[in-house]
Coordinates of C-alpha atoms in Angstrom, one line a residue:
M1 CA 22.3 30.9 26.7
T2 CA 21.5 27.4 28.1
D3 CA 19.4 28.6 31.1
L4 CA 16.4 26.7 29.7
I5 CA 13.0 26.5 31.3
P6 CA 11.5 23.9 31.6
A7 CA 14.7 22.0 32.1
P8 CA 15.4 19.5 29.3
R9 CA 16.1 15.8 29.8
G10 CA 19.7 15.9 28.4
V11 CA 22.1 18.6 27.3
V12 CA 25.6 18.3 25.8
T13 CA 27.3 21.6 25.1
G14 CA 30.0 22.2 22.5
S15 CA 32.5 25.0 21.9
G16 CA 31.2 27.0 18.9
A17 CA 28.1 28.6 17.7
V18 CA 25.8 28.7 14.7
R19 CA 25.4 32.3 13.5
L20 CA 22.1 33.2 11.8
T21 CA 22.4 35.9 9.1
A22 CA 20.4 37.4 6.3
H23 CA 21.6 34.4 4.2
S24 CA 20.5 31.7 6.6
R25 CA 17.5 29.6 5.5
L26 CA 14.8 27.6 7.3
D27 CA 14.0 24.3 5.7
A28 CA 10.8 22.7 7.0
G29 CA 10.6 19.1 6.0
T30 CA 7.4 17.2 5.3
G31 CA 5.0 17.3 8.2
T32 CA 6.7 20.3 9.8
E33 CA 5.5 23.1 7.5
G34 CA 3.2 24.6 10.2
V35 CA 6.0 24.8 12.7
G36 CA 8.3 26.3 10.0
H37 CA 5.7 29.0 9.4
W38 CA 5.4 29.8 13.1
L39 CA 9.2 29.8 13.6
R40 CA 9.9 32.0 10.5
T41 CA 7.2 34.5 11.7
A42 CA 8.4 34.6 15.4
L43 CA 12.1 34.8 14.6
G44 CA 11.6 37.1 11.6
Q45 CA 9.8 39.8 13.5
A46 CA 12.3 39.7 16.4
T47 CA 15.5 39.5 14.3
G48 CA 14.6 41.0 11.0
L49 CA 16.2 38.0 9.3
P50 CA 14.2 36.7 6.3
L51 CA 15.0 33.0 6.9
H52 CA 14.1 32.1 3.3
D53 CA 12.7 28.7 2.6
G54 CA 14.9 25.8 1.7
R55 CA 18.5 24.9 2.5
E56 CA 21.7 24.9 0.6
P57 CA 24.9 22.8 1.1
G58 CA 27.1 24.4 3.7
D59 CA 24.3 26.8 4.8
D60 CA 24.3 27.6 8.5
G61 CA 20.5 27.6 8.7
I62 CA 17.7 25.8 10.5
G63 CA 16.3 22.4 9.5
L64 CA 13.0 20.9 10.8
R65 CA 12.4 17.1 10.4
L66 CA 10.2 14.3 11.7
D67 CA 11.8 11.2 13.1
S68 CA 9.6 8.2 13.7
G69 CA 11.9 6.9 16.3
L70 CA 10.9 9.7 18.7
G71 CA 7.7 10.1 20.7
P72 CA 5.0 12.5 19.5
E73 CA 6.2 15.3 21.7
E74 CA 9.8 14.3 22.0
Y75 CA 12.5 16.3 20.2
R76 CA 16.2 16.4 19.5
L77 CA 18.0 19.7 18.8
V78 CA 21.5 19.6 17.4
S79 CA 23.4 22.8 16.8
D80 CA 26.9 22.2 15.2
C81 CA 29.0 23.2 12.2
D82 CA 26.3 22.1 9.8
G83 CA 23.7 24.5 11.3
V84 CA 20.7 23.8 13.6
L85 CA 18.6 20.6 13.2
I86 CA 15.4 20.1 15.2
E87 CA 13.8 16.6 14.9
G88 CA 10.6 15.5 16.5
G89 CA 8.5 12.4 16.6
G90 CA 5.6 14.6 15.5
A91 CA 5.0 18.2 14.6
A92 CA 4.4 18.9 18.3
G93 CA 7.8 17.6 19.2
V94 CA 9.4 19.8 16.5
F95 CA 7.4 22.8 17.8
W96 CA 8.7 22.3 21.4
G97 CA 12.2 22.1 20.0
A98 CA 11.6 25.4 18.2
Q99 CA 10.6 26.9 21.5
T100 CA 13.9 25.7 23.0
L101 CA 15.7 27.3 20.0
R102 CA 14.1 30.6 20.7
Q103 CA 15.3 30.5 24.3
L104 CA 18.8 29.7 23.1
L105 CA 18.8 32.8 20.9
G106 CA 18.4 35.0 24.0
P107 CA 15.6 37.3 25.4
D108 CA 15.5 39.6 22.4
A109 CA 14.2 36.7 20.3
Y110 CA 10.9 37.3 22.1
R111 CA 10.4 40.8 20.8
R112 CA 8.1 41.9 18.1
A113 CA 10.6 44.0 16.2
P114 CA 14.4 44.0 15.9
L115 CA 16.2 46.4 18.2
G116 CA 19.1 47.1 15.9
R117 CA 20.8 46.0 12.7
D118 CA 24.1 45.1 14.3
R119 CA 22.7 42.4 16.6
V120 CA 24.4 39.0 16.3
W121 CA 22.1 36.1 16.4
A122 CA 23.9 32.9 17.5
V123 CA 22.9 29.5 18.7
P124 CA 25.6 27.8 20.8
H125 CA 26.8 24.4 19.6
I126 CA 24.7 22.1 21.7
T127 CA 22.8 18.8 21.6
I128 CA 19.5 18.6 23.5
E129 CA 17.3 15.5 23.9
D130 CA 14.0 16.2 25.5
A131 CA 10.5 14.9 26.1
P132 CA 7.6 15.7 28.5
R133 CA 6.8 13.8 31.6
F134 CA 3.0 14.3 31.3
R135 CA 0.7 14.5 28.3
W136 CA -1.6 17.0 30.1
R137 CA 0.3 20.2 31.0
G138 CA -2.5 22.6 31.6
L139 CA -3.6 26.1 32.5
M140 CA -7.2 26.9 33.5
L141 CA -8.2 30.5 32.8
D142 CA -11.5 31.8 34.3
V143 CA -12.9 34.4 31.9
A144 CA -16.4 34.3 33.6
R145 CA -15.6 36.3 36.7
H146 CA -13.6 38.9 34.8
F147 CA -13.8 38.8 31.1
M148 CA -10.6 38.7 29.1
P149 CA -10.9 40.0 25.6
K150 CA -9.9 37.7 22.7
E151 CA -6.5 39.4 22.2
G152 CA -5.7 38.6 25.8
V153 CA -6.6 35.0 25.4
L154 CA -4.4 34.7 22.3
R155 CA -1.6 36.3 24.3
Y156 CA -1.9 33.7 27.0
L157 CA -1.8 30.9 24.4
D158 CA 1.6 32.3 23.3
L159 CA 2.8 32.4 26.9
M160 CA 1.6 28.8 27.4
A161 CA 3.5 27.7 24.2
A162 CA 6.7 29.5 25.4
H163 CA 6.5 27.3 28.5
K164 CA 5.6 24.0 26.7
L165 CA 2.1 23.9 28.2
N166 CA -0.3 22.1 25.9
V167 CA -3.9 22.2 27.4
F168 CA -5.9 25.4 27.8
H169 CA -8.9 24.8 30.1
F170 CA -11.3 27.6 29.1
H171 CA -13.7 28.4 32.0
L172 CA -16.4 30.0 29.9
T173 CA -19.5 30.1 32.2
D174 CA -20.3 30.8 35.8
D175 CA -22.7 32.8 38.0
Q176 CA -21.0 36.0 37.1
G177 CA -21.1 35.7 33.3
W178 CA -21.7 33.6 30.2
R179 CA -18.9 34.1 27.7
I180 CA -19.7 32.0 24.6
E181 CA -22.2 32.7 21.9
I182 CA -24.9 30.0 21.5
E183 CA -27.0 30.7 18.4
R184 CA -30.1 28.9 19.5
H185 CA -30.1 30.6 22.9
P186 CA -29.1 34.2 22.2
R187 CA -30.1 35.6 25.6
L188 CA -27.2 33.7 27.2
T189 CA -24.9 36.4 25.8
E190 CA -27.5 39.2 25.4
I191 CA -28.4 39.1 29.1
G192 CA -26.0 36.5 30.7
S193 CA -22.7 38.1 29.6
W194 CA -23.1 41.4 31.5
R195 CA -23.5 42.2 35.2
A196 CA -24.5 45.6 36.5
R197 CA -21.6 46.0 38.9
T198 CA -18.7 44.1 40.4
K199 CA -17.5 43.4 43.9
T200 CA -13.9 44.7 44.4
G201 CA -11.9 42.4 46.5
H202 CA -13.1 39.4 48.5
R203 CA -16.9 38.9 48.9
A204 CA -16.7 40.4 52.4
S205 CA -15.2 43.7 51.0
P206 CA -17.5 46.7 51.1
L207 CA -16.1 48.0 47.8
W208 CA -17.9 47.9 44.5
E209 CA -17.1 49.0 41.0
E210 CA -20.3 50.7 39.9
K211 CA -20.3 50.0 36.2
P212 CA -21.4 47.2 34.0
H213 CA -18.8 44.5 33.3
G214 CA -18.9 41.7 30.7
G215 CA -18.3 40.6 27.2
H216 CA -18.4 37.4 25.2
Y217 CA -16.7 35.5 22.4
T218 CA -18.6 35.1 19.1
R219 CA -18.5 31.7 17.4
D220 CA -15.9 33.1 15.0
D221 CA -13.8 34.3 18.0
I222 CA -13.9 30.8 19.4
R223 CA -12.9 29.3 16.1
E224 CA -10.0 31.7 15.9
I225 CA -8.9 30.9 19.5
V226 CA -9.1 27.1 18.8
A227 CA -7.2 27.5 15.5
Y228 CA -4.5 29.7 17.1
A229 CA -4.0 27.2 19.9
A230 CA -3.8 24.3 17.4
E231 CA -1.0 26.1 15.5
R232 CA 0.8 26.1 18.9
H233 CA 0.0 22.4 19.6
I234 CA -2.3 23.4 22.4
T235 CA -5.7 21.7 23.0
V236 CA -8.6 23.9 24.2
V237 CA -10.9 22.2 26.6
P238 CA -14.1 24.2 27.1
E239 CA -15.9 24.3 30.4
I240 CA -19.7 24.8 30.6
D241 CA -20.6 24.6 34.3
V242 CA -23.6 22.5 35.4
P243 CA -25.7 22.1 37.6
G244 CA -24.2 24.8 40.0
H245 CA -22.5 28.0 39.1
S246 CA -25.3 28.8 36.7
Q247 CA -27.0 32.0 37.8
A248 CA -26.0 33.8 34.6
A249 CA -27.8 31.2 32.5
I250 CA -30.8 31.3 34.8
A251 CA -30.9 35.1 34.6
A252 CA -31.1 34.8 30.9
Y253 CA -33.6 31.9 30.9
P254 CA -35.5 31.8 34.2
E255 CA -37.2 28.5 33.4
L256 CA -33.8 26.8 33.9
G257 CA -34.0 27.5 37.7
N258 CA -36.1 26.0 40.5
T259 CA -39.2 28.1 39.7
D260 CA -41.3 26.3 42.3
V261 CA -38.9 27.5 45.1
I262 CA -37.9 31.0 44.1
D263 CA -38.9 33.7 41.7
T264 CA -36.2 33.1 39.1
T265 CA -37.4 36.0 37.0
A266 CA -36.1 38.3 39.6
L267 CA -32.5 37.0 39.3
S268 CA -29.8 38.9 37.5
V269 CA -26.2 38.0 36.6
W270 CA -24.5 37.7 40.0
D271 CA -22.2 40.6 41.0
T272 CA -20.3 39.1 43.9
W273 CA -18.3 35.9 44.7
G274 CA -18.8 32.7 46.6
I275 CA -21.0 29.6 46.4
N276 CA -24.4 30.5 44.8
P277 CA -27.6 28.8 46.0
N278 CA -29.3 29.3 42.6
V279 CA -28.7 26.0 40.7
L280 CA -30.3 24.4 37.6
A281 CA -33.6 22.5 38.0
P282 CA -33.3 18.8 37.3
T283 CA -35.9 18.9 34.6
D284 CA -36.2 17.5 31.0
N285 CA -36.3 21.1 29.8
T286 CA -33.0 21.8 31.4
L287 CA -31.4 18.7 29.9
R288 CA -32.7 19.5 26.4
F289 CA -31.5 23.1 26.8
Y290 CA -28.0 22.1 27.7
E291 CA -27.8 19.4 25.1
G292 CA -28.4 22.2 22.6
V293 CA -25.6 24.2 24.2
F294 CA -23.2 21.3 24.1
E295 CA -24.1 20.5 20.5
E296 CA -22.8 23.9 19.5
V297 CA -19.8 23.6 21.9
L298 CA -18.8 20.3 20.1
E299 CA -19.1 22.1 16.7
L300 CA -16.5 24.6 17.9
F301 CA -14.1 22.6 20.0
P302 CA -12.6 19.4 18.6
S303 CA -11.1 18.4 22.0
E304 CA -11.3 14.8 23.3
F305 CA -12.5 16.2 26.7
V306 CA -15.4 18.6 27.5
H307 CA -15.5 19.9 31.1
I308 CA -18.9 20.2 32.7
G309 CA -17.8 21.7 36.1
G310 CA -20.0 19.8 38.6
D311 CA -18.5 21.5 41.7
E312 CA -20.0 23.5 44.5
C313 CA -23.7 22.7 43.8
P314 CA -25.8 23.5 47.0
K315 CA -28.8 21.2 47.3
D316 CA -31.1 23.5 49.4
Q317 CA -33.3 24.4 46.5
W318 CA -33.6 20.8 45.4
R319 CA -34.6 19.8 49.0
R320 CA -37.4 22.4 48.9
S321 CA -38.5 21.8 45.3
E322 CA -41.4 19.4 44.7
T323 CA -40.2 19.1 41.1
A324 CA -36.7 17.9 42.2
Q325 CA -38.2 15.6 44.9
A326 CA -40.5 14.1 42.3
R327 CA -37.5 13.4 40.0
I328 CA -35.7 11.7 42.9
R329 CA -38.7 9.4 43.5
E330 CA -39.1 8.8 39.8
L331 CA -35.5 7.7 39.4
G332 CA -35.4 5.7 42.7
L333 CA -32.5 7.9 44.0
A334 CA -31.5 8.0 47.6
D335 CA -31.1 11.8 48.0
E336 CA -30.1 15.0 46.4
D337 CA -26.4 14.0 46.1
E338 CA -27.5 11.1 43.9
L339 CA -29.6 13.5 41.9
Q340 CA -26.5 15.5 41.0
S341 CA -24.8 12.3 40.1
W342 CA -27.7 11.5 37.8
F343 CA -27.4 14.9 36.2
V344 CA -23.7 14.5 35.6
G345 CA -24.2 10.9 34.3
H346 CA -26.7 12.1 31.8
F347 CA -24.1 14.3 30.1
D348 CA -21.4 11.7 30.5
A349 CA -23.5 9.3 28.4
W350 CA -24.5 12.1 26.0
L351 CA -20.9 13.1 25.4
S352 CA -19.7 9.5 25.1
A353 CA -22.3 8.8 22.4
R354 CA -20.7 11.5 20.4
G355 CA -17.2 10.3 20.8
R356 CA -16.2 12.8 23.5
R357 CA -15.1 12.3 27.1
L358 CA -16.5 14.1 30.1
I359 CA -14.2 15.7 32.7
G360 CA -15.4 17.5 35.8
W361 CA -14.2 18.7 39.2
D362 CA -13.8 16.0 41.8
E363 CA -17.3 16.4 43.3
I364 CA -18.5 14.4 40.3
L365 CA -17.1 11.3 42.0
E366 CA -19.8 11.5 44.6
G367 CA -22.5 9.0 43.7
G368 CA -20.5 7.1 41.1
L369 CA -19.0 8.0 37.8
A370 CA -19.1 6.3 34.3
K371 CA -16.0 4.4 33.2
G372 CA -14.8 6.9 30.6
A373 CA -15.1 10.1 32.6
A374 CA -12.1 11.9 34.0
V375 CA -11.6 14.0 37.1
S376 CA -10.0 17.4 37.8
S377 CA -8.8 16.9 41.4
W378 CA -9.0 20.4 43.0
R379 CA -10.0 19.9 46.6
G380 CA -6.6 18.3 47.3
Y381 CA -5.1 15.0 46.3
A382 CA -7.9 12.8 47.8
G383 CA -10.3 13.1 44.9
G384 CA -7.5 12.3 42.4
I385 CA -6.4 9.3 44.5
A386 CA -9.9 7.9 44.7
A387 CA -10.5 8.4 41.0
A388 CA -7.2 6.8 39.9
R389 CA -7.9 3.8 42.2
A390 CA -11.4 3.5 40.6
G391 CA -9.8 3.4 37.2
H392 CA -10.6 7.0 36.1
D393 CA -8.1 9.3 34.5
V394 CA -7.1 12.3 36.6
V395 CA -5.7 15.8 36.2
M396 CA -4.1 17.0 39.4
C397 CA -4.8 20.6 40.2
P398 CA -5.1 20.8 44.0
E399 CA -6.0 24.2 45.3
Q400 CA -3.5 23.9 48.1
Q401 CA -0.6 23.7 45.6
V402 CA -1.4 25.2 42.2
Y403 CA -4.3 27.7 42.5
L404 CA -2.3 30.7 41.3
D405 CA -5.0 33.1 42.6
H406 CA -3.6 32.3 46.0
R407 CA -1.1 34.8 47.4
Q408 CA 2.7 34.5 46.7
D409 CA 4.0 35.9 50.0
P410 CA 2.7 36.6 53.5
G411 CA 3.7 40.3 53.3
P412 CA 1.1 43.1 53.7
E413 CA 1.9 44.5 50.3
E414 CA 0.5 41.5 48.3
P415 CA -2.5 42.7 46.3
V416 CA -5.9 41.4 47.5
P417 CA -4.3 38.4 49.4
I418 CA -6.4 35.2 48.8
G419 CA -5.8 31.8 50.3
W420 CA -2.6 30.2 51.5
V421 CA 0.9 31.4 50.7
R422 CA 2.2 29.6 47.7
T423 CA 5.7 30.8 46.9
L424 CA 7.6 30.2 43.7
E425 CA 9.5 27.4 45.6
D426 CA 6.2 25.9 46.8
V427 CA 5.0 25.5 43.3
Y428 CA 8.4 24.2 42.2
R429 CA 8.1 21.4 44.8
F430 CA 4.6 20.4 43.7
E431 CA 4.4 16.7 42.9
P432 CA 1.4 15.7 40.7
V433 CA 1.6 11.9 41.4
P434 CA 0.7 11.0 45.0
P435 CA 3.1 8.4 46.5
E436 CA 0.0 6.4 47.7
L437 CA -0.7 5.3 44.2
T438 CA 0.6 2.1 42.8
P439 CA 2.4 2.2 39.4
E440 CA -0.7 0.9 37.7
E441 CA -2.9 3.5 39.4
A442 CA -0.4 6.3 38.7
R443 CA -0.8 5.7 35.0
H444 CA -4.2 7.3 35.3
V445 CA -2.6 10.6 36.2
L446 CA -2.8 12.4 32.9
G447 CA -0.8 15.3 34.2
A448 CA -1.3 18.5 36.1
Q449 CA -2.9 21.9 35.7
A450 CA -2.5 25.3 37.3
N451 CA -5.7 27.3 37.8
L452 CA -6.3 31.0 37.6
W453 CA -9.6 32.0 39.1
T454 CA -10.2 35.7 38.4
E455 CA -12.6 37.0 41.1
V456 CA -9.9 39.5 42.2
M457 CA -8.1 39.9 38.9
E458 CA -9.7 42.8 37.0
D459 CA -7.4 42.9 34.0
H460 CA -4.5 41.1 32.3
A461 CA -1.9 42.8 34.4
R462 CA -3.4 41.3 37.6
V463 CA -3.6 37.9 35.8
D464 CA 0.1 38.2 34.9
Y465 CA 1.0 39.1 38.4
Q466 CA -0.7 36.0 39.9
A467 CA 0.5 33.7 37.1
F468 CA 4.2 34.6 36.8
P469 CA 6.8 33.7 37.7
R470 CA 5.0 30.7 39.3
L471 CA 3.7 29.4 36.0
A472 CA 7.3 28.9 34.9
A473 CA 7.9 26.7 37.9
F474 CA 4.7 24.8 37.3
A475 CA 5.7 24.3 33.6
E476 CA 8.9 22.7 34.7
V477 CA 7.1 20.4 37.1
A478 CA 4.7 19.3 34.3
W479 CA 7.4 18.9 31.6
S480 CA 10.6 17.8 33.3
A481 CA 11.5 14.6 35.0
L482 CA 12.4 16.1 38.3
P483 CA 13.5 14.3 41.5
A484 CA 11.4 14.0 44.6
P485 CA 10.1 17.4 45.8
A486 CA 12.6 17.7 48.7
E487 CA 15.5 16.9 46.4
R488 CA 14.8 19.4 43.6
D489 CA 17.4 22.0 42.9
F490 CA 15.4 25.2 43.6
A491 CA 18.6 27.3 43.8
G492 CA 19.5 26.1 40.3
F493 CA 15.9 26.9 39.1
E494 CA 16.2 30.5 40.6
H495 CA 19.5 30.9 38.7
R496 CA 17.9 29.9 35.5
M497 CA 15.0 32.3 36.2
T498 CA 17.4 35.2 36.1
A499 CA 17.6 34.7 32.4
H500 CA 13.9 33.8 32.1
Y501 CA 12.8 37.1 33.7
R502 CA 14.5 38.9 30.8
R503 CA 12.4 36.8 28.4
L504 CA 9.3 37.7 30.3
D505 CA 10.3 41.3 30.1
A506 CA 10.6 41.1 26.4
L507 CA 7.2 39.5 26.2
G508 CA 5.7 42.3 28.3
V509 CA 4.6 40.1 31.2
A510 CA 3.7 42.0 34.4
Y511 CA 5.1 39.4 36.7
R512 CA 5.7 39.6 40.4
P513 CA 9.4 40.7 40.9
P514 CA 11.4 38.5 43.3
A515 CA 11.8 41.4 45.7
G516 CA 8.0 41.9 45.9
P517 CA 5.3 43.9 44.2
Q518 CA 6.0 47.2 42.4
P519 CA 4.0 50.1 43.9
W520 CA 1.5 50.0 41.0
Q521 CA 0.9 46.2 41.5
R522 CA -0.4 46.7 45.1
R523 CA -4.0 47.2 46.0
P524 CA -4.0 48.9 49.4
G525 CA -7.3 48.9 51.2
V526 CA -8.9 46.1 49.1
L527 CA -9.9 43.3 51.4
G528 CA -8.7 39.8 50.6
R529 CA -9.1 36.5 52.4
P530 CA -5.7 35.2 53.5
I531 CA -5.5 31.8 55.2
D532 CA -2.7 31.4 57.8
G533 CA -0.4 28.5 58.1
P534 CA 0.7 25.8 55.7
P535 CA -2.0 24.3 53.5
P536 CA -3.2 20.8 54.2
N537 CA -1.4 18.2 52.1
R538 CA -4.3 15.8 51.5

């Protein structure tokens, strides 16, 4: 069982196997106790083996150790006549080695209960040395458009860990819903977390689901999610979207909107998709309100980065608003674009003063950006290239390559087809570092991220379908030191996926089969928005 995904850096196979039995032990050395607890739990429920603590001479068990000579996420796995030893430069490295061990044990190691008492659990004699290419290997999940209950989020953290992904970008607010409890502003969830109905399909679709949709995470839910992620060496980066994508917040607190232009008291949580004209007013009241929001966000999320969105902010209301125009004159700004830059800059400075770093979508580059801020490059490579050349850190997530809400095949049976065709092979050939960058500039590429926008994903099965198997290909791109895109062995990856599909089956993932969607995965008659031709590579 060496069909590993993502592909490790180096593998040397032997001729025997370590057999795990009821007598095998799991010995977690100093600094690896958390990994030992996770591994004992995961393997115990799948195998039924107790894997008692400690190790005895001659015991064919599992050892976990730290090795200061390895990098923080680097690991070495050795399976030989003395048992299995996983060493890592840090607990994260040991954890990723434990994920590899689980793959070596076979698909049934992913089940939640043993299938039979006569099952033989064996780890082939093998030596694996491995380390990630990028420090940021991310997945963005949009829970604002369609709410995913807490259990579904925890499940996706497990799926991320199984693929050695380590950053969970949590898109918590948008026009269609506010998903995080803020104690000092209770109407954000009382009003802002529910919409009366939902557009089914693309925004041009005539179909509606005529029932309320919503939900939110309590502060304790968030604490649980963050702790659960940390146990799996995943960092949760929260996103609170400003100044656009804010109608849910304005519906809850109308004074946040441009009240001198429209009647904000008439707004409700938005029930359709697209770019919304209702944006935050650039007032001191708005700044103080969101400072309060971010204070509570910082209490809950210990991440270095906090995402503030910053994308798709129409300026029409600001152009018509005397309040906004007065602020432009007061600050000596040239136009409304600079007003947005001022808005972003305010929170950049505010977060920096509290030891955090702002990250936002690449529109935040327009009008200038403070030195410590980072950029999520989504409109292609251009924003990321400009940011890296200006000395800003970058996460590459171009929509043309790794927006997993885009369709996987041109066939008519794809459910609610959105965007360009991005096949499994297309994602496998995604290259996060543009060749235009010099080696010094390329060091600003923190890594890559796949994005799951959920406008047309009404439940976890639809999210699964869009995410998998492409997320497995993305994980290999983000982890493994692959050759140039055209030289990558996609046939070899497809062969390894044959084993990986069985792991996904054991995990209950409703992935898109290689032959196309199952009948129950289709959505006949629901309008999408397919874009023909290859996506622009810019």
